[in-house]
Amino acid sequence: QVQLVESGGGSVQPGGSLGLSCAASISTYNHRSMAWFRQAPGKEREGVACVDPYGGTNYAESVKGRFTISRNNAERTLDLQMNALDPGDTANYSCAATSPTYTRCSLAHHAYNYWGQGTQVAVSS
């Protein structure tokens, strides 16, 4: 039984902030790399940020310096703090988990085996 559930999406104005969370009901959570992906209508799915089991992170250039990914292994949660949001950040945001044998921090969607349903983020005036 595996379940990833995102929360925290909503509508914000440009320049605003929003925090997303992912509750991961999954075994060996601490051994998996975790990531946030996003997909806007008409666009390809984009890896936003990832964090490996050791705390190493990687960010898409478009969000670097604005977004921060973090994990809480005790609570089995994954967070994404988004600051200085702009309309280009509007998308459905999903969290994802790799196999416990894959410990690299990857922004490629094919590296991930489990996905949440996603939460909508809208940035507009």
PDB file of C-alpha atoms in Angstrom:
ATOM      1  CA  GLN A   1       0.000   0.000   0.000  1.00  0.00           C
ATOM      2  CA  VAL A   2       1.523   3.272  -1.186  1.00  0.00           C
ATOM      3  CA  GLN A   3      -0.058   6.681  -1.001  1.00  0.00           C
ATOM      4  CA  LEU A   4       1.358  10.147  -1.598  1.00  0.00           C
ATOM      5  CA  VAL A   5      -0.993  13.009  -0.792  1.00  0.00           C
ATOM      6  CA  GLU A   6      -0.176  16.628  -1.558  1.00  0.00           C
ATOM      7  CA  SER A   7      -1.680  19.629   0.159  1.00  0.00           C
ATOM      8  CA  GLY A   8      -1.203  23.371   0.325  1.00  0.00           C
ATOM      9  CA  GLY A   9      -2.043  24.402  -3.204  1.00  0.00           C
ATOM     10  CA  GLY A  10      -4.046  27.501  -3.905  1.00  0.00           C
ATOM     11  CA  SER A  11      -4.148  30.862  -5.610  1.00  0.00           C
ATOM     12  CA  VAL A  12      -1.618  33.587  -4.850  1.00  0.00           C
ATOM     13  CA  GLN A  13      -0.551  36.897  -6.333  1.00  0.00           C
ATOM     14  CA  PRO A  14       2.796  37.352  -8.082  1.00  0.00           C
ATOM     15  CA  GLY A  15       5.554  37.827  -5.552  1.00  0.00           C
ATOM     16  CA  GLY A  16       3.692  35.850  -2.944  1.00  0.00           C
ATOM     17  CA  SER A  17       4.651  32.672  -1.136  1.00  0.00           C
ATOM     18  CA  LEU A  18       3.081  29.278  -0.759  1.00  0.00           C
ATOM     19  CA  GLY A  19       4.074  26.094   1.016  1.00  0.00           C
ATOM     20  CA  LEU A  20       3.243  22.634  -0.264  1.00  0.00           C
ATOM     21  CA  SER A  21       3.357  19.412   1.700  1.00  0.00           C
ATOM     22  CA  CYS A  22       3.308  15.764   0.752  1.00  0.00           C
ATOM     23  CA  ALA A  23       2.332  13.057   3.211  1.00  0.00           C
ATOM     24  CA  ALA A  24       3.997   9.821   2.150  1.00  0.00           C
ATOM     25  CA  SER A  25       2.474   6.576   3.313  1.00  0.00           C
ATOM     26  CA  ILE A  26       5.286   4.412   2.072  1.00  0.00           C
ATOM     27  CA  SER A  27       7.815   2.024   3.537  1.00  0.00           C
ATOM     28  CA  THR A  28      11.546   2.787   3.684  1.00  0.00           C
ATOM     29  CA  TYR A  29      10.771   6.458   3.143  1.00  0.00           C
ATOM     30  CA  ASN A  30      14.160   7.528   4.463  1.00  0.00           C
ATOM     31  CA  HIS A  31      15.921   5.444   1.789  1.00  0.00           C
ATOM     32  CA  ARG A  32      14.146   7.042  -1.126  1.00  0.00           C
ATOM     33  CA  SER A  33      14.860  10.150  -3.101  1.00  0.00           C
ATOM     34  CA  MET A  34      11.850  12.428  -3.203  1.00  0.00           C
ATOM     35  CA  ALA A  35      10.916  15.156  -5.623  1.00  0.00           C
ATOM     36  CA  TRP A  36       8.386  17.724  -6.662  1.00  0.00           C
ATOM     37  CA  PHE A  37       7.274  17.916 -10.271  1.00  0.00           C
ATOM     38  CA  ARG A  38       4.927  20.301 -11.970  1.00  0.00           C
ATOM     39  CA  GLN A  39       2.953  20.372 -15.170  1.00  0.00           C
ATOM     40  CA  ALA A  40       1.144  23.306 -16.687  1.00  0.00           C
ATOM     41  CA  PRO A  41      -1.473  22.959 -19.433  1.00  0.00           C
ATOM     42  CA  GLY A  42       0.221  22.451 -22.783  1.00  0.00           C
ATOM     43  CA  LYS A  43       3.658  22.027 -21.241  1.00  0.00           C
ATOM     44  CA  GLU A  44       5.866  19.062 -20.465  1.00  0.00           C
ATOM     45  CA  ARG A  45       6.172  17.772 -16.935  1.00  0.00           C
ATOM     46  CA  GLU A  46       9.080  19.503 -15.248  1.00  0.00           C
ATOM     47  CA  GLY A  47      11.182  18.387 -12.330  1.00  0.00           C
ATOM     48  CA  VAL A  48      11.174  21.239  -9.830  1.00  0.00           C
ATOM     49  CA  ALA A  49      13.260  20.020  -6.926  1.00  0.00           C
ATOM     50  CA  CYS A  50      14.528  16.787  -5.424  1.00  0.00           C
ATOM     51  CA  VAL A  51      16.135  15.648  -2.214  1.00  0.00           C
ATOM     52  CA  ASP A  52      18.077  12.441  -1.701  1.00  0.00           C
ATOM     53  CA  PRO A  53      18.201  10.293   1.460  1.00  0.00           C
ATOM     54  CA  TYR A  54      21.274  12.186   2.649  1.00  0.00           C
ATOM     55  CA  GLY A  55      19.831  15.660   2.299  1.00  0.00           C
ATOM     56  CA  GLY A  56      21.388  16.508  -1.027  1.00  0.00           C
ATOM     57  CA  THR A  57      19.177  18.663  -3.226  1.00  0.00           C
ATOM     58  CA  ASN A  58      18.829  19.711  -6.818  1.00  0.00           C
ATOM     59  CA  TYR A  59      16.647  22.431  -8.312  1.00  0.00           C
ATOM     60  CA  ALA A  60      15.453  23.424 -11.720  1.00  0.00           C
ATOM     61  CA  GLU A  61      17.162  26.620 -12.819  1.00  0.00           C
ATOM     62  CA  SER A  62      13.806  28.327 -13.121  1.00  0.00           C
ATOM     63  CA  VAL A  63      13.130  27.980  -9.390  1.00  0.00           C
ATOM     64  CA  LYS A  64      16.616  28.044  -7.907  1.00  0.00           C
ATOM     65  CA  GLY A  65      16.875  30.647  -5.195  1.00  0.00           C
ATOM     66  CA  ARG A  66      13.116  30.888  -4.841  1.00  0.00           C
ATOM     67  CA  PHE A  67      12.024  27.372  -3.877  1.00  0.00           C
ATOM     68  CA  THR A  68      13.277  25.191  -1.044  1.00  0.00           C
ATOM     69  CA  ILE A  69      12.651  21.467  -0.743  1.00  0.00           C
ATOM     70  CA  SER A  70      12.894  19.686   2.589  1.00  0.00           C
ATOM     71  CA  ARG A  71      12.003  16.340   4.096  1.00  0.00           C
ATOM     72  CA  ASN A  72      11.053  15.111   7.531  1.00  0.00           C
ATOM     73  CA  ASN A  73      11.878  11.435   7.739  1.00  0.00           C
ATOM     74  CA  ALA A  74      10.281  10.958  11.144  1.00  0.00           C
ATOM     75  CA  GLU A  75       6.969  12.280   9.858  1.00  0.00           C
ATOM     76  CA  ARG A  76       7.479  10.930   6.334  1.00  0.00           C
ATOM     77  CA  THR A  77       6.627  14.259   4.798  1.00  0.00           C
ATOM     78  CA  LEU A  78       8.053  16.287   1.964  1.00  0.00           C
ATOM     79  CA  ASP A  79       7.704  20.054   1.773  1.00  0.00           C
ATOM     80  CA  LEU A  80       8.219  22.682  -0.877  1.00  0.00           C
ATOM     81  CA  GLN A  81       8.460  26.300   0.167  1.00  0.00           C
ATOM     82  CA  MET A  82       7.832  28.584  -2.782  1.00  0.00           C
ATOM     83  CA  ASN A  83       8.736  32.256  -2.598  1.00  0.00           C
ATOM     84  CA  ALA A  84       8.678  35.112  -5.105  1.00  0.00           C
ATOM     85  CA  LEU A  85       6.092  33.295  -7.165  1.00  0.00           C
ATOM     86  CA  ASP A  86       5.356  34.427 -10.688  1.00  0.00           C
ATOM     87  CA  PRO A  87       2.675  33.407 -13.207  1.00  0.00           C
ATOM     88  CA  GLY A  88       5.109  30.955 -14.800  1.00  0.00           C
ATOM     89  CA  ASP A  89       4.885  28.859 -11.640  1.00  0.00           C
ATOM     90  CA  THR A  90       1.216  28.131 -12.262  1.00  0.00           C
ATOM     91  CA  ALA A  91       0.877  24.367 -12.573  1.00  0.00           C
ATOM     92  CA  ASN A  92      -0.248  21.157 -10.967  1.00  0.00           C
ATOM     93  CA  TYR A  93       2.410  20.137  -8.462  1.00  0.00           C
ATOM     94  CA  SER A  94       2.977  16.469  -7.647  1.00  0.00           C
ATOM     95  CA  CYS A  95       5.297  14.745  -5.241  1.00  0.00           C
ATOM     96  CA  ALA A  96       7.081  11.570  -6.247  1.00  0.00           C
ATOM     97  CA  ALA A  97       9.199   8.836  -4.702  1.00  0.00           C
ATOM     98  CA  THR A  98      11.885   6.592  -6.134  1.00  0.00           C
ATOM     99  CA  SER A  99      12.576   2.968  -5.407  1.00  0.00           C
ATOM    100  CA  PRO A 100      14.489   2.561  -2.127  1.00  0.00           C
ATOM    101  CA  THR A 101      17.397   1.274  -4.221  1.00  0.00           C
ATOM    102  CA  TYR A 102      17.619   4.545  -6.164  1.00  0.00           C
ATOM    103  CA  THR A 103      19.241   7.133  -3.947  1.00  0.00           C
ATOM    104  CA  ARG A 104      20.322   9.760  -6.447  1.00  0.00           C
ATOM    105  CA  CYS A 105      18.621  13.127  -6.551  1.00  0.00           C
ATOM    106  CA  SER A 106      17.127  13.236 -10.021  1.00  0.00           C
ATOM    107  CA  LEU A 107      14.802  15.667 -11.763  1.00  0.00           C
ATOM    108  CA  ALA A 108      13.932  13.122 -14.452  1.00  0.00           C
ATOM    109  CA  HIS A 109      10.403  11.811 -14.065  1.00  0.00           C
ATOM    110  CA  HIS A 110      11.310   8.280 -15.195  1.00  0.00           C
ATOM    111  CA  ALA A 111      13.417   7.872 -12.049  1.00  0.00           C
ATOM    112  CA  TYR A 112      10.300   7.912  -9.900  1.00  0.00           C
ATOM    113  CA  ASN A 113       8.012   4.986  -9.238  1.00  0.00           C
ATOM    114  CA  TYR A 114       5.285   6.488  -7.076  1.00  0.00           C
ATOM    115  CA  TRP A 115       3.263   9.623  -7.600  1.00  0.00           C
ATOM    116  CA  GLY A 116       0.695  11.690  -5.802  1.00  0.00           C
ATOM    117  CA  GLN A 117      -2.434  13.054  -7.409  1.00  0.00           C
ATOM    118  CA  GLY A 118      -1.142  16.609  -7.346  1.00  0.00           C
ATOM    119  CA  THR A 119      -2.253  19.970  -6.029  1.00  0.00           C
ATOM    120  CA  GLN A 120      -3.008  23.061  -8.082  1.00  0.00           C
ATOM    121  CA  VAL A 121      -1.007  26.260  -7.750  1.00  0.00           C
ATOM    122  CA  ALA A 122      -2.238  29.370  -9.515  1.00  0.00           C
ATOM    123  CA  VAL A 123      -0.235  32.594  -9.580  1.00  0.00           C
ATOM    124  CA  SER A 124      -2.064  35.553 -11.049  1.00  0.00           C
ATOM    125  CA  SER A 125      -3.052  39.144 -10.417  1.00  0.00           C
TER     126      SER A 125
END
